[in-house]
Amino acid sequence: MADIISFTINGTKYDIDPSNTTVGPTTRLVSFIRSNANLTGTKTMCMEGGCGACLVQAISVDPVSGQSVIRSVNACLVPVLSCNGWNINTVESLGNRKVGYNAIQQRLVGFGGTQCGYCSSGMVMNMFALQQARGETLTMQQIEDNYDGNLCRCTGFRPILDAMKSFAIDAPEELKAKARDIEELCKTTCPLKPDSGICQGQSACGGIGGPANQGCNVGAQFAGGCCQSQLSPQPQGCCQGSQKPTGCCQGNSTPIVIPSVDAVFPGGVQWIKATDLASAFTAVRSFVDAGLRYRIVGGNTGIGVFKNEGSYGAYLDVNDVTEMRTTTVTPTAITFGGTNTLSFLIEFFQTNAARPGFEYLAGMSQHLRRVANTSVRNLATLSGNLMMKHDHHEFPSDIFVLLETVGARLNIGTSPTNIQAYSPLDFLDTDMSGGIIVSVTLSQKTGYSFRSYKITKRHQNAHAYVNAGFLFRLDVANNFRILEKPTIVFGGINPTFSHAVATENFLTGTELGSINTLKAAVAFLQDEINPDYIPPDASAEYRKKLAINLFYKTVLGLLGSSISNRNETGAEDLPHLLTRGEQIYDADTGDSPLYKPVHKLEAPAQVSGEAEYINDIPAVPGELFAAFVQATEGSAVLASLDTSAAIAIPGVVAVLTAADIPGKNDNMGFAGTEDEPIFVEVGQRIQFHGQAIALVVANNRGTCNRALPLVKATYTDIQKPVIRIEEAIENAKQNGTWKTVVSASPKKGSPNAITKRVSGTFRTGGQAHFQMEQMITIAKPTESGLDVYASTQWTDHVQDVIASALDIPNNK
């Protein structure tokens, strides 16, 4: 058992020694890549696995098959200590201005797929990982599906998807033609350096292509712009020969040994990596006996949902516990390990859906494709999702709904000899202290009909408003008589509601083909479905209607062709079709080269990670970090601020408030006359939830964030916040700030005279503004003032507010 965590990034080996490091169990891979490996092409934004800016390629070893697994992962979610034995590649490994650019980078530039460029490295790495994992026989649908977790703020997805789909075997001719034009512009070659076997990466225009057609030695791997005999240093002694582009070993090989880890970090925090079930149980028992609060680590994607679960005294990494990754298939049952990823289960379910009595797996596989996004599913484990539901009953877990609907059994143990089976519903109230979800068993369901649904604010990458699962055993010949108690499961209703028990009991033995049965069942649902309402959830009324409508949709589907064609269409799901877009415009060929299209000059730097954003600027010695303390009330008077507990944290330098501003406490500057202070002063009214009331300054970002909740604010005169436009209008009319805009009407008889008047109310939903690059400012003192680097589009306003607050001239 080792206490050193080792992995490679772009072929460079990194060792984390717990006795000599600032890295710990809470350090995420993206932070290590940026701050320790100093590779800032990998970006950060949401820290939730939702935007794709931090995507990297990870190559790890499957503990069951021994084969290399290539996948894209969200570096913002992965604990760096989980990367033991991994080979990680970032956008910097693909190409740059010195050695040239990879074909993916070239096409994203050539198709005009960058604007601000903050998402570009994630877009590139997502495609690169997909190509390396699946090969070059990709379809447009596969490529588009793989981009369910990549957000773009400004460019628009059409040129990005066009660039990526140009690699598809079924791409339309116009995309292929454009791709050929780009390749013609940058013909790719791979001349080898003399006697080295490594390509020079040079081409006619400094560009390079993808893994194919590089002139590399047979069996060598193309990566980082060069032919290599290994993708990176030999992983765990696997490859004795060369490595195939798929990451599989070629030629002679030795058995892969995944090392276990037992490391203790400063403060006594333990990190244990188990590789077998017995050692996993031993570790958990030791944590419990020592009274430690511990976390079992799989994909760690739960931190993107529930962010403030710490702190922990111990961590157990179970990703490579063989018994928790194995699968067993018999004619009557299928069992799979709890730490299998959702991506694996999608394929596993689809493969086994052809088995008699397991047809329902096809529906489960399809449903799983709508859980989170591809890169999150590449990490997320089934057990981890279930534990989120266990610890937060309000969580609308799709996994729980699916497993409860089909009668799955969760095999939970406290030792290798004490493993018991539980239903998902019983599991919710089971004490999991010392327990591990080892595996899940599904049984054969011959003669059953399964349906499941997920209603969300968008088709992909979103939690459910309401999700549902239905399982019926019907005698179709006898007016669809329900032969046994059906299963009706809902999520997203309230923390205590899962089964529509009363409806299930009523339906048993009834004829589903009878309209009276349907009406009565709906009445039962009306009575027993009582959603709660906690903002920003959809309203309780809406979610109740959704649940009942999903039952109705299920009934229509089960009745099938026995009902009218009109009603039968109500059972159909609207297909999520392949997207496409086109631009049609006249090209002005005169005055060449004035109107000749050219690639954006900054684009190559953006797609290679070379473009420097504010947060990429290297820290200087003594640089401090700051974060705002925000108001937790929407309308109240700030009565007091107690900063003593935050100040007492080692590493905290100061907590700044309105009293520390030497100039004007005014955030508006010349932008207007509205009253918005930089910090709310004690005694002033809070204007909105989240308004800045203080600023914590510390010597590192982690310390800064830990100190934030220790600043204690008290409030008086707490009032209901104004959150509806009607309320805001009424308040404005009452206090005299309501303004109207009146336009003069054209006179009668004029050509523009009004002939009709329309009155009423037009309403449009709100939309949250966001940007991919985080809002960040760096201020460096100089001999005469401040040099300020701000991620803003309004530099003169920022300059004016800072100068006013510091009471110095704008030019300082």
Short mmCIF file of C-alpha atoms in Angstrom, two decimals, residues 301-734:
data_model
loop_
_atom_site.label_atom_id
_atom_site.label_comp_id
_atom_site.label_asym_id
_atom_site.label_seq_id
_atom_site.Cartn_x
_atom_site.Cartn_y
_atom_site.Cartn_z
CA THR A 301 -20.14 14.48 -9.14
CA GLY A 302 -22.49 15.04 -6.19
CA ILE A 303 -20.48 18.13 -5.19
CA GLY A 304 -21.94 19.80 -8.25
CA VAL A 305 -25.41 19.40 -6.73
CA PHE A 306 -24.82 19.66 -2.98
CA LYS A 307 -21.79 21.88 -2.60
CA ASN A 308 -21.39 22.37 1.14
CA GLU A 309 -21.36 18.85 2.54
CA GLY A 310 -17.93 18.97 4.28
CA SER A 311 -15.80 18.85 6.20
CA TYR A 312 -14.65 15.23 6.49
CA GLY A 313 -11.99 13.53 8.53
CA ALA A 314 -11.55 10.66 6.08
CA TYR A 315 -12.17 9.74 2.44
CA LEU A 316 -12.50 6.31 0.85
CA ASP A 317 -11.93 6.01 -2.92
CA VAL A 318 -13.84 2.94 -4.16
CA ASN A 319 -13.54 3.47 -7.91
CA ASP A 320 -11.24 0.46 -8.35
CA VAL A 321 -12.92 -1.99 -5.98
CA THR A 322 -13.33 -4.91 -8.37
CA GLU A 323 -16.39 -6.41 -6.69
CA MET A 324 -18.19 -3.05 -7.05
CA ARG A 325 -17.55 -2.92 -10.79
CA THR A 326 -18.35 -6.48 -11.85
CA THR A 327 -21.49 -7.56 -13.70
CA THR A 328 -23.30 -10.91 -13.63
CA VAL A 329 -25.96 -11.94 -16.14
CA THR A 330 -28.22 -15.00 -15.78
CA PRO A 331 -31.51 -15.87 -17.54
CA THR A 332 -33.53 -14.56 -14.57
CA ALA A 333 -31.40 -11.80 -13.03
CA ILE A 334 -28.79 -9.18 -13.84
CA THR A 335 -26.45 -7.83 -11.16
CA PHE A 336 -24.04 -4.94 -11.59
CA GLY A 337 -21.62 -3.23 -9.23
CA GLY A 338 -22.59 -0.01 -7.49
CA THR A 339 -19.62 2.01 -8.73
CA ASN A 340 -20.25 1.37 -12.40
CA THR A 341 -20.66 4.70 -14.14
CA LEU A 342 -23.90 5.84 -15.70
CA SER A 343 -22.17 5.87 -19.11
CA PHE A 344 -21.29 2.21 -18.66
CA LEU A 345 -24.82 1.34 -17.55
CA ILE A 346 -26.37 3.03 -20.59
CA GLU A 347 -24.47 0.66 -22.86
CA PHE A 348 -24.84 -2.31 -20.52
CA PHE A 349 -28.60 -1.91 -20.31
CA GLN A 350 -28.97 -1.45 -24.05
CA THR A 351 -26.91 -4.58 -24.73
CA ASN A 352 -28.98 -6.73 -22.38
CA ALA A 353 -32.38 -5.32 -23.39
CA ALA A 354 -32.67 -8.07 -26.02
CA ARG A 355 -32.82 -10.74 -23.31
CA PRO A 356 -36.31 -12.16 -22.70
CA GLY A 357 -37.95 -10.42 -19.78
CA PHE A 358 -35.41 -7.61 -19.72
CA GLU A 359 -36.88 -5.49 -22.50
CA TYR A 360 -37.50 -2.75 -19.95
CA LEU A 361 -33.74 -2.10 -19.88
CA ALA A 362 -34.06 -0.30 -23.23
CA GLY A 363 -36.32 2.30 -21.63
CA MET A 364 -34.01 2.62 -18.63
CA SER A 365 -31.03 3.11 -20.94
CA GLN A 366 -32.83 5.84 -22.83
CA HIS A 367 -33.86 7.56 -19.61
CA LEU A 368 -30.28 7.50 -18.27
CA ARG A 369 -29.14 9.45 -21.34
CA ARG A 370 -31.08 12.40 -19.92
CA VAL A 371 -29.35 12.32 -16.54
CA ALA A 372 -26.79 15.13 -16.26
CA ASN A 373 -24.51 15.14 -19.33
CA THR A 374 -22.02 12.84 -21.02
CA SER A 375 -18.89 13.98 -19.17
CA VAL A 376 -20.65 13.86 -15.82
CA ARG A 377 -22.07 10.41 -16.62
CA ASN A 378 -18.53 9.30 -17.49
CA LEU A 379 -17.71 9.82 -13.81
CA ALA A 380 -21.01 9.52 -11.95
CA THR A 381 -21.72 6.21 -10.24
CA LEU A 382 -25.05 4.57 -9.56
CA SER A 383 -24.31 4.30 -5.83
CA GLY A 384 -23.35 7.95 -5.60
CA ASN A 385 -26.63 9.07 -7.12
CA LEU A 386 -28.58 6.85 -4.74
CA MET A 387 -26.68 8.21 -1.75
CA MET A 388 -27.63 11.76 -2.75
CA LYS A 389 -31.26 10.64 -2.65
CA HIS A 390 -30.65 8.92 0.70
CA ASP A 391 -29.16 12.03 2.28
CA HIS A 392 -31.49 14.50 0.54
CA HIS A 393 -34.93 12.99 0.11
CA GLU A 394 -36.04 16.05 -1.85
CA PHE A 395 -33.52 15.27 -4.62
CA PRO A 396 -35.44 14.16 -7.76
CA SER A 397 -33.17 11.21 -8.51
CA ASP A 398 -33.93 9.56 -11.84
CA ILE A 399 -31.92 6.52 -10.74
CA PHE A 400 -34.11 6.03 -7.67
CA VAL A 401 -37.32 6.36 -9.71
CA LEU A 402 -36.14 3.84 -12.29
CA LEU A 403 -34.89 1.25 -9.81
CA GLU A 404 -37.93 1.53 -7.55
CA THR A 405 -40.25 1.17 -10.54
CA VAL A 406 -38.69 -2.09 -11.76
CA GLY A 407 -38.36 -3.58 -8.28
CA ALA A 408 -34.57 -3.53 -8.06
CA ARG A 409 -32.76 -4.85 -5.01
CA LEU A 410 -29.87 -2.89 -3.55
CA ASN A 411 -27.21 -5.17 -2.09
CA ILE A 412 -25.87 -3.24 0.90
CA GLY A 413 -23.23 -4.54 3.27
CA THR A 414 -21.21 -3.72 6.35
CA SER A 415 -18.74 -6.57 5.75
CA PRO A 416 -18.05 -9.11 3.00
CA THR A 417 -20.16 -11.64 4.92
CA ASN A 418 -23.01 -9.32 5.83
CA ILE A 419 -24.62 -8.11 2.61
CA GLN A 420 -28.41 -7.74 2.58
CA ALA A 421 -30.89 -6.80 -0.13
CA TYR A 422 -33.14 -3.74 0.22
CA SER A 423 -35.71 -2.12 -1.98
CA PRO A 424 -34.77 1.43 -3.04
CA LEU A 425 -37.65 2.75 -0.93
CA ASP A 426 -36.53 0.90 2.20
CA PHE A 427 -32.97 2.05 1.54
CA LEU A 428 -33.99 5.68 2.04
CA ASP A 429 -34.59 5.02 5.74
CA THR A 430 -31.65 2.64 6.24
CA ASP A 431 -28.78 3.72 8.46
CA MET A 432 -25.83 3.79 6.08
CA SER A 433 -23.19 4.40 8.76
CA GLY A 434 -20.60 1.75 7.96
CA GLY A 435 -22.61 0.57 4.96
CA ILE A 436 -21.68 0.34 1.29
CA ILE A 437 -23.94 -0.18 -1.73
CA VAL A 438 -22.06 -3.09 -3.26
CA SER A 439 -24.31 -3.93 -6.20
CA VAL A 440 -27.82 -3.80 -7.64
CA THR A 441 -29.88 -6.74 -8.90
CA LEU A 442 -32.64 -6.53 -11.52
CA SER A 443 -35.04 -9.40 -12.09
CA GLN A 444 -36.71 -10.76 -15.18
CA LYS A 445 -40.07 -9.08 -15.90
CA THR A 446 -41.79 -11.23 -18.50
CA GLY A 447 -45.17 -9.85 -19.56
CA TYR A 448 -44.72 -6.43 -17.95
CA SER A 449 -44.97 -3.01 -19.60
CA PHE A 450 -42.57 -0.31 -18.45
CA ARG A 451 -42.70 3.45 -19.03
CA SER A 452 -40.62 6.28 -17.57
CA TYR A 453 -40.54 10.04 -18.08
CA LYS A 454 -38.55 13.08 -17.12
CA ILE A 455 -39.95 16.61 -17.51
CA THR A 456 -37.32 19.33 -17.32
CA LYS A 457 -36.75 22.96 -18.21
CA ARG A 458 -34.56 21.80 -21.11
CA HIS A 459 -34.08 18.45 -22.81
CA GLN A 460 -30.56 17.84 -21.57
CA ASN A 461 -28.44 18.55 -18.54
CA ALA A 462 -31.23 19.49 -16.14
CA HIS A 463 -32.90 18.14 -13.03
CA ALA A 464 -36.48 17.02 -13.32
CA TYR A 465 -39.47 19.13 -12.43
CA VAL A 466 -41.19 15.77 -12.15
CA ASN A 467 -39.98 12.31 -13.12
CA ALA A 468 -42.04 9.14 -13.11
CA GLY A 469 -41.93 5.40 -13.64
CA PHE A 470 -44.79 2.98 -14.35
CA LEU A 471 -44.85 -0.82 -14.42
CA PHE A 472 -48.04 -2.70 -15.37
CA ARG A 473 -48.87 -6.36 -15.99
CA LEU A 474 -51.92 -6.43 -18.24
CA ASP A 475 -54.35 -8.92 -19.75
CA VAL A 476 -54.74 -7.13 -23.06
CA ALA A 477 -57.45 -9.47 -24.32
CA ASN A 478 -59.75 -8.63 -21.39
CA ASN A 479 -59.95 -4.86 -21.79
CA PHE A 480 -56.42 -4.44 -20.41
CA ARG A 481 -57.22 -5.91 -17.00
CA ILE A 482 -54.48 -5.11 -14.48
CA LEU A 483 -53.41 -8.53 -13.20
CA GLU A 484 -51.44 -7.42 -10.16
CA LYS A 485 -50.69 -4.32 -8.19
CA PRO A 486 -49.04 -1.85 -10.59
CA THR A 487 -46.06 0.31 -9.70
CA ILE A 488 -46.48 4.09 -9.97
CA VAL A 489 -43.48 6.10 -8.78
CA PHE A 490 -42.99 9.85 -8.90
CA GLY A 491 -40.04 12.10 -8.11
CA GLY A 492 -40.04 15.84 -7.59
CA ILE A 493 -43.30 15.89 -5.57
CA ASN A 494 -42.12 16.25 -1.97
CA PRO A 495 -39.43 14.61 0.21
CA THR A 496 -41.77 11.91 1.59
CA PHE A 497 -43.75 10.98 -1.52
CA SER A 498 -42.57 8.25 -3.90
CA HIS A 499 -45.41 5.80 -4.58
CA ALA A 500 -48.97 6.69 -5.52
CA VAL A 501 -50.11 3.99 -3.10
CA ALA A 502 -53.82 4.71 -3.12
CA THR A 503 -53.90 4.77 -6.91
CA GLU A 504 -51.89 1.55 -7.11
CA ASN A 505 -54.32 -0.20 -4.74
CA PHE A 506 -57.37 1.06 -6.62
CA LEU A 507 -56.08 -0.01 -10.03
CA THR A 508 -55.33 -3.60 -8.98
CA GLY A 509 -57.76 -5.88 -10.79
CA THR A 510 -59.50 -3.08 -12.73
CA GLU A 511 -59.80 -2.74 -16.50
CA LEU A 512 -57.49 -0.03 -17.77
CA GLY A 513 -59.46 0.14 -21.00
CA SER A 514 -62.49 1.52 -19.15
CA ILE A 515 -62.96 5.29 -19.12
CA ASN A 516 -64.43 4.98 -15.65
CA THR A 517 -61.22 3.38 -14.41
CA LEU A 518 -59.21 6.24 -15.86
CA LYS A 519 -61.44 8.91 -14.30
CA ALA A 520 -61.34 7.25 -10.89
CA ALA A 521 -57.56 6.80 -11.03
CA VAL A 522 -57.08 10.47 -11.86
CA ALA A 523 -59.28 11.35 -8.88
CA PHE A 524 -57.08 9.23 -6.61
CA LEU A 525 -53.98 10.94 -7.98
CA GLN A 526 -55.55 14.34 -7.47
CA ASP A 527 -56.05 13.46 -3.84
CA GLU A 528 -52.69 11.89 -2.98
CA ILE A 529 -50.23 13.98 -5.02
CA ASN A 530 -49.48 17.10 -2.98
CA PRO A 531 -46.27 18.80 -4.17
CA ASP A 532 -44.42 21.15 -1.89
CA TYR A 533 -43.11 24.46 -3.15
CA ILE A 534 -39.60 25.68 -2.41
CA PRO A 535 -38.29 28.37 -4.79
CA PRO A 536 -36.95 28.15 -7.42
CA ASP A 537 -38.95 24.97 -8.04
CA ALA A 538 -41.80 25.04 -10.52
CA SER A 539 -45.11 25.74 -8.82
CA ALA A 540 -46.89 23.00 -6.90
CA GLU A 541 -49.93 23.32 -9.17
CA TYR A 542 -47.83 22.85 -12.29
CA ARG A 543 -45.98 19.82 -10.92
CA LYS A 544 -49.21 18.18 -9.83
CA LYS A 545 -50.65 18.54 -13.31
CA LEU A 546 -47.42 17.15 -14.77
CA ALA A 547 -47.62 14.04 -12.63
CA ILE A 548 -51.25 13.35 -13.53
CA ASN A 549 -50.58 14.01 -17.21
CA LEU A 550 -47.71 11.53 -17.17
CA PHE A 551 -50.06 8.88 -15.82
CA TYR A 552 -52.54 9.72 -18.57
CA LYS A 553 -49.76 9.55 -21.16
CA THR A 554 -48.80 6.12 -19.83
CA VAL A 555 -52.37 4.86 -20.09
CA LEU A 556 -52.62 6.02 -23.69
CA GLY A 557 -49.38 4.23 -24.48
CA LEU A 558 -50.51 0.99 -22.86
CA LEU A 559 -53.83 1.02 -24.69
CA GLY A 560 -52.03 1.58 -27.99
CA SER A 561 -53.98 0.93 -31.16
CA SER A 562 -57.15 0.08 -29.25
CA ILE A 563 -57.88 3.81 -28.96
CA SER A 564 -58.37 6.44 -31.64
CA ASN A 565 -55.41 7.65 -33.66
CA ARG A 566 -55.94 11.11 -32.20
CA ASN A 567 -55.62 9.85 -28.63
CA GLU A 568 -52.83 7.46 -29.48
CA THR A 569 -50.58 10.37 -30.48
CA GLY A 570 -50.78 11.59 -26.89
CA ALA A 571 -48.54 8.70 -25.88
CA GLU A 572 -45.77 9.65 -28.26
CA ASP A 573 -42.64 11.45 -27.13
CA LEU A 574 -41.46 14.30 -29.29
CA PRO A 575 -38.16 13.13 -30.77
CA HIS A 576 -35.04 15.17 -30.08
CA LEU A 577 -33.96 15.53 -33.69
CA LEU A 578 -30.50 16.22 -34.98
CA THR A 579 -30.05 19.98 -35.08
CA ARG A 580 -28.98 21.81 -38.19
CA GLY A 581 -28.61 25.38 -39.32
CA GLU A 582 -27.50 27.23 -42.40
CA GLN A 583 -26.50 30.68 -43.49
CA ILE A 584 -27.48 31.97 -46.90
CA TYR A 585 -26.00 35.23 -48.07
CA ASP A 586 -24.57 36.85 -51.16
CA ALA A 587 -20.78 36.97 -51.33
CA ASP A 588 -19.26 40.17 -52.65
CA THR A 589 -16.25 39.10 -54.71
CA GLY A 590 -15.37 42.59 -55.85
CA ASP A 591 -12.64 44.76 -54.42
CA SER A 592 -10.59 41.71 -53.43
CA PRO A 593 -9.19 41.17 -50.87
CA LEU A 594 -11.44 43.64 -49.05
CA TYR A 595 -14.39 41.25 -48.74
CA LYS A 596 -12.44 38.02 -48.63
CA PRO A 597 -13.41 35.99 -45.54
CA VAL A 598 -10.58 35.44 -43.10
CA HIS A 599 -10.25 33.51 -39.90
CA LYS A 600 -10.35 35.45 -36.66
CA LEU A 601 -6.79 36.27 -35.64
CA GLU A 602 -7.31 35.32 -31.99
CA ALA A 603 -9.02 32.01 -32.75
CA PRO A 604 -5.93 29.75 -32.91
CA ALA A 605 -4.82 30.98 -29.48
CA GLN A 606 -8.31 30.35 -28.12
CA VAL A 607 -8.64 26.77 -29.38
CA SER A 608 -5.17 25.82 -28.12
CA GLY A 609 -5.49 27.29 -24.64
CA GLU A 610 -2.82 29.88 -25.32
CA ALA A 611 -5.17 32.86 -25.02
CA GLU A 612 -4.69 34.48 -21.63
CA TYR A 613 -7.76 35.53 -19.67
CA ILE A 614 -7.75 37.54 -16.45
CA ASN A 615 -7.80 34.46 -14.24
CA ASP A 616 -4.89 32.98 -16.23
CA ILE A 617 -2.48 35.76 -15.30
CA PRO A 618 0.18 34.18 -13.06
CA ALA A 619 -0.04 35.14 -9.41
CA VAL A 620 2.71 37.40 -8.08
CA PRO A 621 4.46 36.81 -4.75
CA GLY A 622 2.26 37.92 -1.89
CA GLU A 623 -0.91 38.04 -3.98
CA LEU A 624 -4.07 37.96 -1.90
CA PHE A 625 -7.53 36.65 -2.75
CA ALA A 626 -10.87 38.21 -1.94
CA ALA A 627 -14.51 37.15 -2.00
CA PHE A 628 -17.73 38.94 -1.16
CA VAL A 629 -19.85 38.25 1.89
CA GLN A 630 -23.42 38.46 0.61
CA ALA A 631 -26.69 39.33 2.27
CA THR A 632 -28.95 36.40 3.07
CA GLU A 633 -32.11 38.50 3.22
CA GLY A 634 -33.84 40.18 0.31
CA SER A 635 -35.33 43.16 2.12
CA ALA A 636 -34.13 43.97 5.62
CA VAL A 637 -32.00 46.39 7.60
CA LEU A 638 -28.43 45.29 8.22
CA ALA A 639 -28.28 45.61 11.99
CA SER A 640 -24.73 44.39 12.68
CA LEU A 641 -21.70 42.60 11.30
CA ASP A 642 -19.44 40.36 13.40
CA THR A 643 -16.19 39.58 11.58
CA SER A 644 -14.19 38.24 14.54
CA ALA A 645 -14.55 34.53 13.75
CA ALA A 646 -13.47 35.06 10.15
CA ILE A 647 -10.50 37.20 11.18
CA ALA A 648 -9.37 34.43 13.52
CA ILE A 649 -8.90 31.95 10.66
CA PRO A 650 -5.17 31.53 9.88
CA GLY A 651 -4.46 33.10 6.52
CA VAL A 652 -7.27 35.66 6.66
CA VAL A 653 -5.73 39.11 6.29
CA ALA A 654 -8.78 41.37 6.62
CA VAL A 655 -12.53 41.64 6.36
CA LEU A 656 -13.40 44.91 4.65
CA THR A 657 -16.71 46.71 5.11
CA ALA A 658 -18.25 50.03 4.10
CA ALA A 659 -16.34 51.68 6.96
CA ASP A 660 -13.04 50.87 5.22
CA ILE A 661 -13.83 52.77 2.01
CA PRO A 662 -11.87 56.06 2.01
CA GLY A 663 -13.92 57.62 -0.77
CA LYS A 664 -17.50 57.18 -1.99
CA ASN A 665 -19.41 54.01 -1.21
CA ASP A 666 -21.04 54.16 -4.62
CA ASN A 667 -21.16 51.32 -7.14
CA MET A 668 -22.90 53.30 -9.89
CA GLY A 669 -20.37 56.01 -10.68
CA PHE A 670 -21.41 58.05 -13.69
CA ALA A 671 -23.78 55.28 -14.82
CA GLY A 672 -26.82 56.77 -13.12
CA THR A 673 -28.42 58.26 -10.07
CA GLU A 674 -29.70 54.99 -8.61
CA ASP A 675 -28.51 54.27 -5.09
CA GLU A 676 -26.38 51.10 -5.08
CA PRO A 677 -23.52 51.06 -2.58
CA ILE A 678 -20.39 48.97 -2.93
CA PHE A 679 -21.11 47.58 0.54
CA VAL A 680 -24.34 47.96 2.48
CA GLU A 681 -23.57 49.97 5.59
CA VAL A 682 -24.74 48.87 9.01
CA GLY A 683 -28.11 50.52 9.51
CA GLN A 684 -28.93 50.61 5.78
CA ARG A 685 -31.60 48.50 4.07
CA ILE A 686 -30.61 45.50 1.99
CA GLN A 687 -31.86 46.00 -1.56
CA PHE A 688 -31.65 42.44 -2.83
CA HIS A 689 -30.65 38.96 -1.73
CA GLY A 690 -26.93 38.48 -2.35
CA GLN A 691 -26.00 42.15 -2.07
CA ALA A 692 -22.40 42.71 -0.94
CA ILE A 693 -22.02 43.53 2.74
CA ALA A 694 -18.31 42.76 3.25
CA LEU A 695 -15.17 41.42 1.54
CA VAL A 696 -12.96 38.68 3.00
CA VAL A 697 -9.28 38.95 2.05
CA ALA A 698 -6.97 35.96 2.55
CA ASN A 699 -3.71 34.50 1.32
CA ASN A 700 -5.41 31.82 -0.78
CA ARG A 701 -8.78 31.15 -2.33
CA GLY A 702 -9.61 28.15 -0.16
CA THR A 703 -9.05 30.04 3.09
CA CYS A 704 -11.07 32.92 1.73
CA ASN A 705 -14.04 30.71 0.95
CA ARG A 706 -13.86 28.93 4.31
CA ALA A 707 -14.00 32.27 6.13
CA LEU A 708 -17.03 33.62 4.27
CA PRO A 709 -19.74 31.87 6.32
CA LEU A 710 -18.01 32.92 9.55
CA VAL A 711 -18.90 36.57 8.98
CA LYS A 712 -22.15 36.85 10.92
CA ALA A 713 -24.78 39.40 9.93
CA THR A 714 -27.92 40.22 11.87
CA TYR A 715 -30.98 41.81 10.34
CA THR A 716 -33.97 43.76 11.56
CA ASP A 717 -37.20 44.91 9.90
CA ILE A 718 -37.21 41.86 7.64
CA GLN A 719 -39.85 42.28 4.94
CA LYS A 720 -41.17 40.12 2.16
CA PRO A 721 -38.98 40.75 -0.90
CA VAL A 722 -40.51 42.05 -4.11
CA ILE A 723 -40.03 39.32 -6.69
CA ARG A 724 -42.95 39.83 -9.09
CA ILE A 725 -43.13 42.60 -11.69
CA GLU A 726 -46.70 43.45 -10.67
CA GLU A 727 -45.53 44.08 -7.12
CA ALA A 728 -42.65 46.23 -8.34
CA ILE A 729 -45.01 48.34 -10.48
CA GLU A 730 -47.43 48.82 -7.62
CA ASN A 731 -44.61 49.82 -5.25
CA ALA A 732 -43.28 52.30 -7.79
CA LYS A 733 -46.73 53.86 -8.17
CA GLN A 734 -47.04 54.15 -4.42
#
